[in-house]
Amino acid sequence: MSKHLIVIGGGAAGFFCAINAARMDRSLKVTIIEKSNKLLSKVKVSGGGRCNVTHACFDIAEMSKRYPRGQHFVKKAFHQFFTKDIISWFEERHVKLKTEEDGRMFPVTDSSQTIIDCLIKEVNKFGVKILMNEEVKKINTQLSMFNVQCKSGEILDADFICIASGGYPKSSMFDWLKELGHTIEEPVPSLFTFNLPNHPITKLMGVSVGKVKVKIQNSKLEEEGPLLITHWGLSGPAVLRLSAWGARELKIKNYELKINISWLPGHNEESLRTKFRELRNINASQKVINKNSFGLPSRLWEFLAEQSDIKNEWRWADLPATEQNKFIKNLCSYECEVKGKTTFKEEFVTAGGIKLNEVDANTMKSKKVLNLFFAGEVLDVDGITGGFNFQHAWTSGFVAAKTIASS
Ligand SMILES: Cc1cc2nc3c(=O)[nH]c(=O)nc-3n(C[C@H](O)[C@H](O)[C@H](O)COP(=O)(O)OP(=O)(O)OC[C@H]3O[C@@H](n4cnc5c(N)ncnc54)[C@H](O)[C@@H]3O)c2cc1C
């Protein structure tokens, strides 16, 4: 009799596990159970509807550094299925990917539907059965078999189960998985922007700076990268990455913290003082407010000068020492108070999930329950923005499939 694999969750990880298991073991019966009335819904909306499939990074050690949680876990799994493998996997199915300047990879069509169409075609090709609007409520284990209980009352038997149910925002939503004997790292939001309520800098909304360094006070957290000033506070890759690395620490601080922004990360106060001495000579008769020699957006330069009590009419030659020092300080280490966060809806992920020491990264097998597997965001793995979360979904789905097919 053929064996039965039930995959719980019709997202990227679930589809990838189901397709590859059915492909590698043609005698395997495979069923995907999806609670909603949509398949691959996150694939559809991701990357602004373009699907940021992966990241053009071809070094495993380098790639794994982009995962605030699960670095060592993904590093092991990437040895079995990596970025180059997902690129070829899609290419073999006539889906070509392209790389953007920042390393993000998208289908050349710039449409996530291309990825969805390919995955659906594969599911049909290998006869994977899909049950939709069917939520799994409980899994019972009986010797080497499983009993899967659905909300509708239907009960299905399985030899293998792969849980690919994604991240849940609340700890209680993991209860059905805790009943299997697994432990959960408490879910917390990752990838959010900083709120600066009533802060004067917000009047610069829309201004972006190519490279700044943001440091969180009383913490080791700091990030360099582009920053965007919004009407509610600060966003952009530097802040989003900081929020991912600090997901747990910032939750404990209740998202109330002080940060320092270095607008010129190539300088420190001393080097800037030397530069200011030069500028005072070169630009002696020019107004400080008009002569920004650092390539910063002019609205930001004017704002920082104003915050340093520099008068509009002051020329470089008349710049008093006190105000100059204030200006240098503000350019090197501008202090802001963050109060609250705003979730970055474009690429929201949850940190937390199934504890990684309970799952074997080389097989995706549960260390607690025989023939139980995990894939995707249900695990306590999350990446920074840029295609890293999907790569983990493809990799873990593939590794689970390979193990199941060879069992
Ligand atoms: C708006 C948005 C944009 C994103 N953009 C990107 C991006 O560009 N690049 C990137 O790398 N990452 C991105 N991400 C993150 C990425 O989408 C996820 O990390 C990835 O989709 C996780 O895949 P998954 O299969 O593990 O989980 P999911 O895609 O969440 O799929 C899990 C599925 O399981 C179903 N399910 C849950 N519980 C049950 C149950 N009990 N019974 C049956 N079914 C169940 C859910 O309905 C869901 O369909 C984005 C996320 C969002 C929300």
PDB file of C-alpha atoms in Angstrom, residues 160-299:
ATOM      1  CA  PHE A 160       4.116  11.287   7.461  1.00  0.00           C
ATOM      2  CA  ILE A 161       3.154  14.808   8.416  1.00  0.00           C
ATOM      3  CA  CYS A 162       4.900  18.008   7.445  1.00  0.00           C
ATOM      4  CA  ILE A 163       3.744  21.043   9.391  1.00  0.00           C
ATOM      5  CA  ALA A 164       4.126  24.145   7.216  1.00  0.00           C
ATOM      6  CA  SER A 165       1.496  26.295   8.871  1.00  0.00           C
ATOM      7  CA  GLY A 166       3.506  29.558   8.860  1.00  0.00           C
ATOM      8  CA  GLY A 167       4.011  31.996  11.716  1.00  0.00           C
ATOM      9  CA  TYR A 168       1.286  32.790  14.234  1.00  0.00           C
ATOM     10  CA  PRO A 169       1.181  36.153  16.008  1.00  0.00           C
ATOM     11  CA  LYS A 170      -0.079  34.674  19.328  1.00  0.00           C
ATOM     12  CA  SER A 171       1.441  31.964  21.460  1.00  0.00           C
ATOM     13  CA  SER A 172      -1.981  30.322  22.065  1.00  0.00           C
ATOM     14  CA  MET A 173      -2.329  29.643  18.330  1.00  0.00           C
ATOM     15  CA  PHE A 174       0.502  27.116  18.667  1.00  0.00           C
ATOM     16  CA  ASP A 175      -1.406  25.041  21.275  1.00  0.00           C
ATOM     17  CA  TRP A 176      -2.218  22.216  18.813  1.00  0.00           C
ATOM     18  CA  LEU A 177       1.520  21.877  18.148  1.00  0.00           C
ATOM     19  CA  LYS A 178       2.460  22.048  21.836  1.00  0.00           C
ATOM     20  CA  GLU A 179       0.173  19.034  22.369  1.00  0.00           C
ATOM     21  CA  LEU A 180       2.617  17.047  20.242  1.00  0.00           C
ATOM     22  CA  GLY A 181       5.294  17.693  22.854  1.00  0.00           C
ATOM     23  CA  HIS A 182       7.009  20.597  21.064  1.00  0.00           C
ATOM     24  CA  THR A 183       8.066  23.828  22.721  1.00  0.00           C
ATOM     25  CA  ILE A 184       7.387  27.266  21.296  1.00  0.00           C
ATOM     26  CA  GLU A 185       9.614  30.337  21.319  1.00  0.00           C
ATOM     27  CA  GLU A 186       7.125  33.112  22.043  1.00  0.00           C
ATOM     28  CA  PRO A 187       6.112  34.948  18.855  1.00  0.00           C
ATOM     29  CA  VAL A 188       7.083  38.619  18.587  1.00  0.00           C
ATOM     30  CA  PRO A 189       6.850  40.968  15.605  1.00  0.00           C
ATOM     31  CA  SER A 190       9.891  41.467  13.431  1.00  0.00           C
ATOM     32  CA  LEU A 191      10.408  44.039  10.640  1.00  0.00           C
ATOM     33  CA  PHE A 192       8.766  47.199  11.913  1.00  0.00           C
ATOM     34  CA  THR A 193       9.443  50.930  11.719  1.00  0.00           C
ATOM     35  CA  PHE A 194      10.105  53.331  14.613  1.00  0.00           C
ATOM     36  CA  ASN A 195       7.491  55.828  15.797  1.00  0.00           C
ATOM     37  CA  LEU A 196       8.729  59.269  16.846  1.00  0.00           C
ATOM     38  CA  PRO A 197       5.505  60.932  17.954  1.00  0.00           C
ATOM     39  CA  ASN A 198       5.548  64.750  17.630  1.00  0.00           C
ATOM     40  CA  HIS A 199       9.258  64.770  16.833  1.00  0.00           C
ATOM     41  CA  PRO A 200      10.279  67.784  14.697  1.00  0.00           C
ATOM     42  CA  ILE A 201      12.244  65.534  12.306  1.00  0.00           C
ATOM     43  CA  THR A 202       8.963  64.091  10.980  1.00  0.00           C
ATOM     44  CA  LYS A 203       8.381  67.361   9.131  1.00  0.00           C
ATOM     45  CA  LEU A 204      11.128  66.071   6.779  1.00  0.00           C
ATOM     46  CA  MET A 205       8.873  63.178   5.705  1.00  0.00           C
ATOM     47  CA  GLY A 206       9.930  61.726   2.384  1.00  0.00           C
ATOM     48  CA  VAL A 207      13.611  62.583   2.884  1.00  0.00           C
ATOM     49  CA  SER A 208      15.888  59.571   2.504  1.00  0.00           C
ATOM     50  CA  VAL A 209      19.598  59.202   3.190  1.00  0.00           C
ATOM     51  CA  GLY A 210      21.677  56.594   1.365  1.00  0.00           C
ATOM     52  CA  LYS A 211      23.770  55.465   4.306  1.00  0.00           C
ATOM     53  CA  VAL A 212      23.455  56.216   8.008  1.00  0.00           C
ATOM     54  CA  LYS A 213      24.367  54.334  11.166  1.00  0.00           C
ATOM     55  CA  VAL A 214      21.602  53.862  13.750  1.00  0.00           C
ATOM     56  CA  LYS A 215      22.598  52.793  17.277  1.00  0.00           C
ATOM     57  CA  ILE A 216      20.273  51.854  20.100  1.00  0.00           C
ATOM     58  CA  GLN A 217      21.376  53.260  23.464  1.00  0.00           C
ATOM     59  CA  ASN A 218      22.215  50.773  26.233  1.00  0.00           C
ATOM     60  CA  SER A 219      22.318  47.947  23.726  1.00  0.00           C
ATOM     61  CA  LYS A 220      24.730  46.345  21.290  1.00  0.00           C
ATOM     62  CA  LEU A 221      22.268  46.840  18.447  1.00  0.00           C
ATOM     63  CA  GLU A 222      23.415  49.010  15.541  1.00  0.00           C
ATOM     64  CA  GLU A 223      22.873  48.943  11.771  1.00  0.00           C
ATOM     65  CA  GLU A 224      24.153  50.804   8.767  1.00  0.00           C
ATOM     66  CA  GLY A 225      22.099  51.372   5.648  1.00  0.00           C
ATOM     67  CA  PRO A 226      19.542  53.592   3.948  1.00  0.00           C
ATOM     68  CA  LEU A 227      17.102  55.519   6.153  1.00  0.00           C
ATOM     69  CA  LEU A 228      13.743  57.023   5.259  1.00  0.00           C
ATOM     70  CA  ILE A 229      12.028  59.737   7.302  1.00  0.00           C
ATOM     71  CA  THR A 230       8.256  59.245   7.368  1.00  0.00           C
ATOM     72  CA  HIS A 231       5.362  61.268   8.734  1.00  0.00           C
ATOM     73  CA  TRP A 232       5.309  58.984  11.802  1.00  0.00           C
ATOM     74  CA  GLY A 233       9.035  58.416  12.354  1.00  0.00           C
ATOM     75  CA  LEU A 234      11.838  56.417  10.791  1.00  0.00           C
ATOM     76  CA  SER A 235      11.838  53.588   8.255  1.00  0.00           C
ATOM     77  CA  GLY A 236      14.084  52.182   5.539  1.00  0.00           C
ATOM     78  CA  PRO A 237      16.411  49.154   5.517  1.00  0.00           C
ATOM     79  CA  ALA A 238      18.617  50.363   8.429  1.00  0.00           C
ATOM     80  CA  VAL A 239      15.591  50.563  10.764  1.00  0.00           C
ATOM     81  CA  LEU A 240      13.875  47.400   9.481  1.00  0.00           C
ATOM     82  CA  ARG A 241      17.037  45.349   9.948  1.00  0.00           C
ATOM     83  CA  LEU A 242      17.525  46.809  13.406  1.00  0.00           C
ATOM     84  CA  SER A 243      13.951  45.825  14.266  1.00  0.00           C
ATOM     85  CA  ALA A 244      14.599  42.254  13.092  1.00  0.00           C
ATOM     86  CA  TRP A 245      17.819  41.866  15.064  1.00  0.00           C
ATOM     87  CA  GLY A 246      16.253  43.525  18.104  1.00  0.00           C
ATOM     88  CA  ALA A 247      12.799  41.885  17.851  1.00  0.00           C
ATOM     89  CA  ARG A 248      12.955  40.355  21.339  1.00  0.00           C
ATOM     90  CA  GLU A 249      15.034  43.040  23.047  1.00  0.00           C
ATOM     91  CA  LEU A 250      12.824  45.860  21.755  1.00  0.00           C
ATOM     92  CA  LYS A 251       9.653  44.042  22.818  1.00  0.00           C
ATOM     93  CA  ILE A 252      11.066  43.862  26.379  1.00  0.00           C
ATOM     94  CA  LYS A 253      11.743  47.608  26.191  1.00  0.00           C
ATOM     95  CA  ASN A 254       8.092  47.996  25.118  1.00  0.00           C
ATOM     96  CA  TYR A 255       9.380  49.760  21.991  1.00  0.00           C
ATOM     97  CA  GLU A 256      10.515  52.762  24.085  1.00  0.00           C
ATOM     98  CA  LEU A 257      14.150  53.523  23.444  1.00  0.00           C
ATOM     99  CA  LYS A 258      16.689  56.174  22.622  1.00  0.00           C
ATOM    100  CA  ILE A 259      18.660  55.965  19.402  1.00  0.00           C
ATOM    101  CA  ASN A 260      21.591  57.886  17.954  1.00  0.00           C
ATOM    102  CA  ILE A 261      21.861  58.447  14.227  1.00  0.00           C
ATOM    103  CA  SER A 262      25.166  59.102  12.559  1.00  0.00           C
ATOM    104  CA  TRP A 263      24.243  60.876   9.331  1.00  0.00           C
ATOM    105  CA  LEU A 264      27.842  60.628   8.123  1.00  0.00           C
ATOM    106  CA  PRO A 265      28.986  57.143   9.172  1.00  0.00           C
ATOM    107  CA  GLY A 266      32.360  57.672   7.509  1.00  0.00           C
ATOM    108  CA  HIS A 267      33.177  60.386  10.066  1.00  0.00           C
ATOM    109  CA  ASN A 268      33.624  60.674  13.806  1.00  0.00           C
ATOM    110  CA  GLU A 269      33.554  63.935  15.779  1.00  0.00           C
ATOM    111  CA  GLU A 270      37.315  64.387  15.467  1.00  0.00           C
ATOM    112  CA  SER A 271      37.489  63.888  11.700  1.00  0.00           C
ATOM    113  CA  LEU A 272      34.483  66.149  11.261  1.00  0.00           C
ATOM    114  CA  ARG A 273      36.154  68.874  13.345  1.00  0.00           C
ATOM    115  CA  THR A 274      39.158  68.751  10.973  1.00  0.00           C
ATOM    116  CA  LYS A 275      36.805  68.885   7.974  1.00  0.00           C
ATOM    117  CA  PHE A 276      34.955  71.855   9.493  1.00  0.00           C
ATOM    118  CA  ARG A 277      38.295  73.725   9.862  1.00  0.00           C
ATOM    119  CA  GLU A 278      38.901  73.224   6.130  1.00  0.00           C
ATOM    120  CA  LEU A 279      35.366  74.291   5.234  1.00  0.00           C
ATOM    121  CA  ARG A 280      35.684  77.420   7.343  1.00  0.00           C
ATOM    122  CA  ASN A 281      38.619  78.458   5.113  1.00  0.00           C
ATOM    123  CA  ILE A 282      37.242  77.342   1.760  1.00  0.00           C
ATOM    124  CA  ASN A 283      33.669  78.575   2.298  1.00  0.00           C
ATOM    125  CA  ALA A 284      34.458  81.540   4.590  1.00  0.00           C
ATOM    126  CA  SER A 285      31.997  83.965   2.970  1.00  0.00           C
ATOM    127  CA  GLN A 286      29.226  81.432   2.281  1.00  0.00           C
ATOM    128  CA  LYS A 287      26.236  80.812   4.512  1.00  0.00           C
ATOM    129  CA  VAL A 288      26.554  77.599   6.556  1.00  0.00           C
ATOM    130  CA  ILE A 289      22.947  76.705   5.904  1.00  0.00           C
ATOM    131  CA  ASN A 290      23.414  76.865   2.128  1.00  0.00           C
ATOM    132  CA  LYS A 291      26.779  75.156   1.847  1.00  0.00           C
ATOM    133  CA  ASN A 292      26.404  71.464   2.544  1.00  0.00           C
ATOM    134  CA  SER A 293      29.615  69.799   1.457  1.00  0.00           C
ATOM    135  CA  PHE A 294      28.687  66.287   2.592  1.00  0.00           C
ATOM    136  CA  GLY A 295      26.045  65.325   0.043  1.00  0.00           C
ATOM    137  CA  LEU A 296      23.282  65.156   2.652  1.00  0.00           C
ATOM    138  CA  PRO A 297      19.757  66.101   1.511  1.00  0.00           C
ATOM    139  CA  SER A 298      19.579  69.894   1.852  1.00  0.00           C
ATOM    140  CA  ARG A 299      16.391  69.787   3.968  1.00  0.00           C
TER     141      ARG A 299
END
